[in-house]
Structures are given as C-alpha cells and as structure tokens.
Short mmCIF file of C-alpha atoms and ligand atoms in Angstrom, two decimals:
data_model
loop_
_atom_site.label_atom_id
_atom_site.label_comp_id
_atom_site.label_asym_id
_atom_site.label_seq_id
_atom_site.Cartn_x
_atom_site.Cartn_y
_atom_site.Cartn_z
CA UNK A 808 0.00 0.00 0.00
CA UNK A 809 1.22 3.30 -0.89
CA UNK A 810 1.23 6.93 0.52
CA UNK A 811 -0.98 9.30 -2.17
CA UNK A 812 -1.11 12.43 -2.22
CA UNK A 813 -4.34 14.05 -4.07
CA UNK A 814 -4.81 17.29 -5.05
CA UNK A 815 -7.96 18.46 -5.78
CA UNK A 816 -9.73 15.21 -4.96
CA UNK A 817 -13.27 16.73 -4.32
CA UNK A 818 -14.95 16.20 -7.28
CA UNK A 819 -14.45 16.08 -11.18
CA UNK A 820 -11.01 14.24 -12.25
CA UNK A 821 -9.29 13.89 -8.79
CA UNK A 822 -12.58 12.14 -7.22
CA UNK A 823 -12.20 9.54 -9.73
CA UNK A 824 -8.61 9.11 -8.81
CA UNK A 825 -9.13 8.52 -5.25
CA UNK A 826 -11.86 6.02 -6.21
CA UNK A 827 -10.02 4.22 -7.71
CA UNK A 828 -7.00 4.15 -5.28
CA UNK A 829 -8.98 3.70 -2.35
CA UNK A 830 -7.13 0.35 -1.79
CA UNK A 831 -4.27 2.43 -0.69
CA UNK A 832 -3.63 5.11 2.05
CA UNK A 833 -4.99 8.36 0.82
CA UNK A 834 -4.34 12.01 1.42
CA UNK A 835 -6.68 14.33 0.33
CA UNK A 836 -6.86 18.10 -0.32
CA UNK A 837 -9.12 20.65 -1.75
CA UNK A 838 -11.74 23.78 -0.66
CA UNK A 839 -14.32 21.47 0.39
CA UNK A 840 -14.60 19.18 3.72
CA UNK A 841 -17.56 17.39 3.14
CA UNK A 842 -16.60 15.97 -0.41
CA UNK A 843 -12.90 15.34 0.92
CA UNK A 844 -14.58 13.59 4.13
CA UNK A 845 -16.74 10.83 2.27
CA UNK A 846 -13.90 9.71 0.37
CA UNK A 847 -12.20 7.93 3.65
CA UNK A 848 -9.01 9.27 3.41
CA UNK A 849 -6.44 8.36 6.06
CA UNK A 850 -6.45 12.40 6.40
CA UNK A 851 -7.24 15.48 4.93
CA UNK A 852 -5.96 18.73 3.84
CA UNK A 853 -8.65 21.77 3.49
CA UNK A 854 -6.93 24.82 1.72
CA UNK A 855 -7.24 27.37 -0.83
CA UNK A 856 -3.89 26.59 -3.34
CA UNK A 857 -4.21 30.46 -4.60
CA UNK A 858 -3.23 32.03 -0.86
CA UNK A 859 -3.02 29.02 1.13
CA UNK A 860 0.04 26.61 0.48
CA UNK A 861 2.06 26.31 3.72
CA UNK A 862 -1.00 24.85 5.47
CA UNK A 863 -0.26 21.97 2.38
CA UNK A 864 2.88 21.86 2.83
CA UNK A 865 3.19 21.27 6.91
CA UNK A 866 0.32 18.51 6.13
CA UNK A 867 2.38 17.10 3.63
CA UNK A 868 5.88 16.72 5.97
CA UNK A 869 5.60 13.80 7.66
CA UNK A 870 3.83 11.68 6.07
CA UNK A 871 5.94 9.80 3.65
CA UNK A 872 4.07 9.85 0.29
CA UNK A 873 5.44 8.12 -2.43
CA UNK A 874 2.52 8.62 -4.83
CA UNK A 875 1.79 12.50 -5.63
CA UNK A 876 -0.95 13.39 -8.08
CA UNK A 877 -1.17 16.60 -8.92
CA UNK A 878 -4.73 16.90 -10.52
CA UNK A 879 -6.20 20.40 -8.98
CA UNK A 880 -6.41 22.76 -11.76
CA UNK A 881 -8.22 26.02 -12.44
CA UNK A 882 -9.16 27.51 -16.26
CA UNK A 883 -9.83 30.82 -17.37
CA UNK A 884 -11.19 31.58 -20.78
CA UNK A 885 -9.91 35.55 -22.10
CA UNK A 886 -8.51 37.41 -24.78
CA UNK A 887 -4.61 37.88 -24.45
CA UNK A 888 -5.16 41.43 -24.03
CA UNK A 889 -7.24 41.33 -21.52
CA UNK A 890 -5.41 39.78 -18.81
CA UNK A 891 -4.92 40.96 -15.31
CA UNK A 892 -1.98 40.57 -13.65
CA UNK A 893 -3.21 39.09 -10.42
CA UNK A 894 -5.24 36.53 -13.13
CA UNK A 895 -2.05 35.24 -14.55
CA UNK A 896 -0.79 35.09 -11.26
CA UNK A 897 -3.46 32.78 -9.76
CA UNK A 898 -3.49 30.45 -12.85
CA UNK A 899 0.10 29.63 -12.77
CA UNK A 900 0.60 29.38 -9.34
CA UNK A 901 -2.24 26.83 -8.55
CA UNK A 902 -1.56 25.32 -12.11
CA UNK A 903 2.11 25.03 -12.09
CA UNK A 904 4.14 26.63 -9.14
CA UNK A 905 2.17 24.45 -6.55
CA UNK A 906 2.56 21.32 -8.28
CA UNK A 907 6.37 21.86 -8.94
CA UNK A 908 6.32 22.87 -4.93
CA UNK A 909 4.82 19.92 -3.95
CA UNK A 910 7.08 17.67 -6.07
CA UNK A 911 10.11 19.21 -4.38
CA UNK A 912 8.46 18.56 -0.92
CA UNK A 913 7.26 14.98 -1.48
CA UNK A 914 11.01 14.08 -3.15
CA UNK A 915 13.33 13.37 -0.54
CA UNK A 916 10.95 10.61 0.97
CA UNK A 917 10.67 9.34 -2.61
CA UNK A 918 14.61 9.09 -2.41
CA UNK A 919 15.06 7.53 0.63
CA UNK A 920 11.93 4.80 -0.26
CA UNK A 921 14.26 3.88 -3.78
CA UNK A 922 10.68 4.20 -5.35
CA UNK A 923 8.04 7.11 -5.95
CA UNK A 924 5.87 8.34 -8.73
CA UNK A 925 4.67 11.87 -9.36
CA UNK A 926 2.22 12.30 -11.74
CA UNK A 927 0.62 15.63 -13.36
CA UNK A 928 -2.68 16.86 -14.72
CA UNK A 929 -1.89 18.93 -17.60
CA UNK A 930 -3.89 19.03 -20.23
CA UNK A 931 -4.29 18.83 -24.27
CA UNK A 932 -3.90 22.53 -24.56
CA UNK A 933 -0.58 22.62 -22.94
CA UNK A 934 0.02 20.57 -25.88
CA UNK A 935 -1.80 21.94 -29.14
CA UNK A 936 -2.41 25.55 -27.49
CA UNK A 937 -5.94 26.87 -27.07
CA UNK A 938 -7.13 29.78 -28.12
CA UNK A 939 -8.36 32.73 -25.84
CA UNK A 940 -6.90 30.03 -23.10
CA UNK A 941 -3.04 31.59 -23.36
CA UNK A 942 -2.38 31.37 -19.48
CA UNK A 943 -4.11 27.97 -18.83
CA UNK A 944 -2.14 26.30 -21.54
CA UNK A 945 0.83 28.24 -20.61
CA UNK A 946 0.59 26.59 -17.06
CA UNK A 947 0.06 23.45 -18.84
CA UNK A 948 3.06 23.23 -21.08
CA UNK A 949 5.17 24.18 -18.60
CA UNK A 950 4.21 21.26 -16.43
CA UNK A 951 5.42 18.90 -20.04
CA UNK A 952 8.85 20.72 -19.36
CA UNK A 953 8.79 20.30 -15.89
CA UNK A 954 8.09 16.35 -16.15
CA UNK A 955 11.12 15.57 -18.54
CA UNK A 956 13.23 17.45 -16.68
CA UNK A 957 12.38 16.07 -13.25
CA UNK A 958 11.95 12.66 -15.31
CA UNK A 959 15.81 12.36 -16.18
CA UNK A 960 16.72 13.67 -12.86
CA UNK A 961 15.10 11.39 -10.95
CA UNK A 962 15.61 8.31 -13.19
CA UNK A 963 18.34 6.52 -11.01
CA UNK A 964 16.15 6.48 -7.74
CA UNK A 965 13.28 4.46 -8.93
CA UNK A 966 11.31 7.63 -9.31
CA UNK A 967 9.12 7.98 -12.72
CA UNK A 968 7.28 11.50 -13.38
CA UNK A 969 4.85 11.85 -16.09
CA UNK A 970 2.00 13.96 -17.31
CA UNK A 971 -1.27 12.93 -18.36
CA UNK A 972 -2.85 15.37 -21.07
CA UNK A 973 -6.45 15.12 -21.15
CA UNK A 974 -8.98 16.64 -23.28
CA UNK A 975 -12.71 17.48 -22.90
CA UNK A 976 -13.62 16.00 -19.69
CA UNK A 977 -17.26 15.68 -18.60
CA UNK A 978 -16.66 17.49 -15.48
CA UNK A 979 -16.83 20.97 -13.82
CA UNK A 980 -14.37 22.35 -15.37
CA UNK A 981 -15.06 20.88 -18.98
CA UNK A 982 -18.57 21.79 -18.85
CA UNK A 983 -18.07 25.65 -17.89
CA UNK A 984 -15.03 26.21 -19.84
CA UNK A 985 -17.32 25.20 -22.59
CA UNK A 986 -20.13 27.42 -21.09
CA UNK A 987 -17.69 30.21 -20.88
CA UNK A 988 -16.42 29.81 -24.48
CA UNK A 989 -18.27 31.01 -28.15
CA UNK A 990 -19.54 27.02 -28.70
CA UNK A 991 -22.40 25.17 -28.27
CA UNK A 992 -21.77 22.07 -26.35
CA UNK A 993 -22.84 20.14 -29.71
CA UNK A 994 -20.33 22.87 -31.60
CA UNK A 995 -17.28 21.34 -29.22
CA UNK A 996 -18.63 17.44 -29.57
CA UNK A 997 -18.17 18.17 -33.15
CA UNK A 998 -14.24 18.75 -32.79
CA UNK A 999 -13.59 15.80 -30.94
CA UNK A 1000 -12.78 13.08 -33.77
CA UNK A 1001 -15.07 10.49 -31.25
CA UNK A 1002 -17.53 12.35 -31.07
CA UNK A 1003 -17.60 12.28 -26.98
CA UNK A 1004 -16.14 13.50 -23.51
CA UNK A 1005 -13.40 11.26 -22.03
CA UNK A 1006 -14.65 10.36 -18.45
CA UNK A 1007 -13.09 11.25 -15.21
CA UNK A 1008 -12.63 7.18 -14.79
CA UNK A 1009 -10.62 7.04 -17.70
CA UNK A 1010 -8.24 9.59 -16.63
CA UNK A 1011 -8.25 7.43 -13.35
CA UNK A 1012 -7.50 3.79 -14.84
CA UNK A 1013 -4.45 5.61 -16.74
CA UNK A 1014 -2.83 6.57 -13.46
CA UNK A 1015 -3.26 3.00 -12.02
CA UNK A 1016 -1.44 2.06 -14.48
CA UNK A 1017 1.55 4.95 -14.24
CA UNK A 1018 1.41 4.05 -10.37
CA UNK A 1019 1.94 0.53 -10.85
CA UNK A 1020 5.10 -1.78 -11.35
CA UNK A 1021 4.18 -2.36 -15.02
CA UNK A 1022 4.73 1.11 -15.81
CA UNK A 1023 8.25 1.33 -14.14
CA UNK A 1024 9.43 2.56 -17.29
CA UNK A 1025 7.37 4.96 -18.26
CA UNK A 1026 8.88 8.48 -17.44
CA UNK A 1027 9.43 11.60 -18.34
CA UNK A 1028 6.39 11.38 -20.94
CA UNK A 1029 3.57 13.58 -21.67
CA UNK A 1030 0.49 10.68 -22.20
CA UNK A 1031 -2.48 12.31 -24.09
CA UNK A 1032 -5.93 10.97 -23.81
CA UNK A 1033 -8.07 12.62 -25.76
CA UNK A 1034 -10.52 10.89 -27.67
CA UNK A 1035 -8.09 11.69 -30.94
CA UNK A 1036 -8.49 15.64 -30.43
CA UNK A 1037 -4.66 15.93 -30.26
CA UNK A 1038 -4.60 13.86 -34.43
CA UNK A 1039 -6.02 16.29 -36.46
CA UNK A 1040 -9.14 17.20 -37.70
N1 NAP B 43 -12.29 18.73 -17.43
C1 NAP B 43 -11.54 18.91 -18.50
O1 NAP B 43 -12.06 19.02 -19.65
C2 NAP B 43 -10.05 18.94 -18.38
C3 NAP B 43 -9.29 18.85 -19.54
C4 NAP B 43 -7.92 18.87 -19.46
C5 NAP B 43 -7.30 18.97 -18.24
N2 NAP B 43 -8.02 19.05 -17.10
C6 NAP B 43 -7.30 19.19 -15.84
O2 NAP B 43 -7.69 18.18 -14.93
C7 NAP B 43 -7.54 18.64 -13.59
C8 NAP B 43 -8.83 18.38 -12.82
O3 NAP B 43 -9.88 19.08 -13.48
P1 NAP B 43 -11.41 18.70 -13.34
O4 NAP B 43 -11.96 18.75 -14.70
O5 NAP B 43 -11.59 17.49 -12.51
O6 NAP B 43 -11.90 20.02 -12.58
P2 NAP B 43 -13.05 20.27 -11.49
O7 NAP B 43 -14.15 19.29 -11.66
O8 NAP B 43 -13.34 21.71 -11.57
O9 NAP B 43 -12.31 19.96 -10.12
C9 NAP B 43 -11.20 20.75 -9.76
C10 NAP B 43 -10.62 20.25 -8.45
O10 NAP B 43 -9.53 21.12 -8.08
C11 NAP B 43 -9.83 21.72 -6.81
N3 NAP B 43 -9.42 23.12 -6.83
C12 NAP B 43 -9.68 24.04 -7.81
N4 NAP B 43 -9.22 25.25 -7.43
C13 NAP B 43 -8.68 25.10 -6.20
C14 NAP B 43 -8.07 25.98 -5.29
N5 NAP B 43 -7.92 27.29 -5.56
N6 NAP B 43 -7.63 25.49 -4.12
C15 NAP B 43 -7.78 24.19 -3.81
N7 NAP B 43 -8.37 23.28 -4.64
C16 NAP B 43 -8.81 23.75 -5.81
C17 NAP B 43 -11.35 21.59 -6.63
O11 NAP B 43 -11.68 21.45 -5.26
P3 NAP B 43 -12.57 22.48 -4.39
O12 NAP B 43 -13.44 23.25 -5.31
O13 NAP B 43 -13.28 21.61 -3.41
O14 NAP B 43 -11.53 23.31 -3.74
C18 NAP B 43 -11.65 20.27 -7.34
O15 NAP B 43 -11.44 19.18 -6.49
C19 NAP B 43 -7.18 20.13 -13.70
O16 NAP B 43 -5.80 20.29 -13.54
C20 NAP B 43 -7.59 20.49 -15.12
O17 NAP B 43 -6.84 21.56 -15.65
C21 NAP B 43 -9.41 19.03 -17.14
#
C-alpha cells in the first residue's frame, strides 16, 4: 500500500482518482470538507492553493508519500489582451508553481523509499495551445517541461514522473469552460474526432497504471488521452 497524495480530490477528475485508489492510504486536499470527508481518506488537507500553500505543505511533511498526483487545476477563458496581472498570477501558481512545490516537498521521501511516482494533470492545450486560453495552456506546457526534466533527474532512484494530457472532460471544469467559451456544447462534440467527452474514470484507470510496477518505465512522458483531439481534424 502506498502513501498518495491528491490534489484536488473533491470532485471532477481527482474524485475519480481517489476512487479508484482507495485500496491504498490516501491524502486528500481541496476547498471542500464534506466531499474530501466521504472519500475515507487516512487524512485530509482543506486549503485554498491560490493564498493558502504552507498549510499543504506542513500537512504534507511527515507523512511519507510516495505517490503525488497533482490533478487540482483552475481555467480561465480571455482574450490575451485582456489579462490581469493578479489573473495570470493565480493560474500559474495553482496550475504550475504548486505542483512543482509539492514535487520538491514529497522528493526526498521518494529518495530515501528507492521508489516514488509523481504524476501531473496537464492538459491537451498545454500541448496543441488553445485559443483565448493563453495562461491555462501556458501553465500546462510548462508542467510537459517540468516532467522531462524532473523525469531524467530522478531516473536513477526508482522515481518515474509523467503527465497525463487530457482533453474534454465531462466534469466541472469541462462543462463551464465550454459554457464560458463562443460554442455550443454540440459545436465542441463536433471537434472531438469520437464524437464524446473522455470520463473522469478514464483519466483514473491511466494513473493505475503509471502508479503501478508495469509502468516502471514509463517516465518523463507527456500521455495524451483525448478521444483523438490531439490527431487532427
Ligand atoms: N475537465 C476537462 O475538460 C479537463 C481537460 C484537461 C485537463 N483538465 C485538468 O484536470 C484537472 C482536474 O480538473 P477537473 O476537470 O476534474 O476540474 P473540477 O471538476 O473543476 O475539479 C477541480 C478540483 O480542483 C480543486 N481546486 C480548484 N481550485 C482550487 C483551489 N484554488 N484550491 C484548492 N483546490 C482547488 C477543486 O476542489 P474544491 O473546489 O473543493 O476546492 C476540485 O477538487 C485540472 O488540472 C484540469 O486543468 C481538465
């Protein structure tokens, strides 16, 4: 049984993840108690990522995770030139900066174990680049940079780091990002070469398999799944 940290585990993506890890020791954080609370973690972690992190970070000392999945994630749809300051702020802190903080944290147990896996949420637009998204798939790429780098680094301890790029997810976030943009939920469907939203569950069942000893070799890699909307048109 392993130590796994969650981030965002509330609802959407994340709550799928600690589903299906619930065989395992779980620690869980996000905004919201209640949702955290029925997933039975071993413990839990309430905080805000945008002004909250060393309340994470003291939670996280201590208790010896060797799993880290960064999955919380926040989108904002705008035109380039009308981007705040504080806006780009928020996005790549809780989008990038936290999860690169966290992997720094969680490391040196990692180490010491000979064994660990950190695995991001990024996302298909940190990969083709969405429109009128520039920050979000800023945050995004940079977490593809981050992986390979930390992936070579931490090759010769048994540590693998990868990044799992989804694209439209039937959750939260999907669903308003499309509400928020100039399409039609039909007008998105229409883009996707299936023709559907990937589910939260598959996003889970591909990190069982990056946790496990299968994918041992694995790292360093940016993993798409995205019903073909990363192929073409
Ligand atoms: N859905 C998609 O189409 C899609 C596509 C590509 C990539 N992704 C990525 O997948 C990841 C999960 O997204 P999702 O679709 O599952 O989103 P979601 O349904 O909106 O869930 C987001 C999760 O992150 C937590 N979170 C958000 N802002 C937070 C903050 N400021 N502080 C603490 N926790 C915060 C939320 O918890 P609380 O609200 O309880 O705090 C929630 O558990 C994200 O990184 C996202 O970018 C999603």
């Amino acid at each position: 049984m392993a130590n796994i940290l969650i981030t965002g585990a509330s609802r959407g993506i994340g709550k799928s993840i600690a589903e299906k890890l619930s065989n395992h020791n779980l620690f869980l954080t996000a905004r919201n108690e209640e949702a955290l609370k029925i997933l039975n973690p071993c413990d839990y972690c309430i905080c805000d990522l945008a002004d909250d992190i060393n309340t994470l970070v003291n939670f996280v000392k201590g208790k010896e995770i060797n799993i880290l999945i960064n999955n919380a994630g926040e989108y904002i749809y705008k035109n380039v030139e009308e981007l705040s300051f504080d806006e780009i702020n928020r996005l790549v802190r809780i989008n990038l900066e936290i999860p690169m903080l966290l992997a720094s944290v969680c490391t040196p147990c990692m180490k010491e174990q000979k064994w660990g896996r950190i695995i991001n949420i990024g996302s298909i637009s940190g990969v083709m680049g969405e429109a009128f998204a520039s920050v979000y798939s800023a945050t995004k790429a940079g977490l593809i940079g981050f992986t390979k780098a930390a992936g070579l680094e931490l090759a010769g301890h048994g540590i693998t780091v990868n990044t799992i790029n989804p694209g439209w997810v039937e959750t939260d976030l999907g669903l308003e990002s499309i509400n928020e943009s100039e399409f039609t939920l039909e007008e998105t469907l229409q883009t996707i070469p299936q023709r559907r939203f990937v589910q939260p569950e598959e996003v889970a069942s591909l990190v069982e398999y990056l946790i496990s000893n299968e994918a041992r070799g694995v790292t360093g890699q940016s993993i798409n799944i995205c019903a073909g909307l990363s192929v073409g048109i």
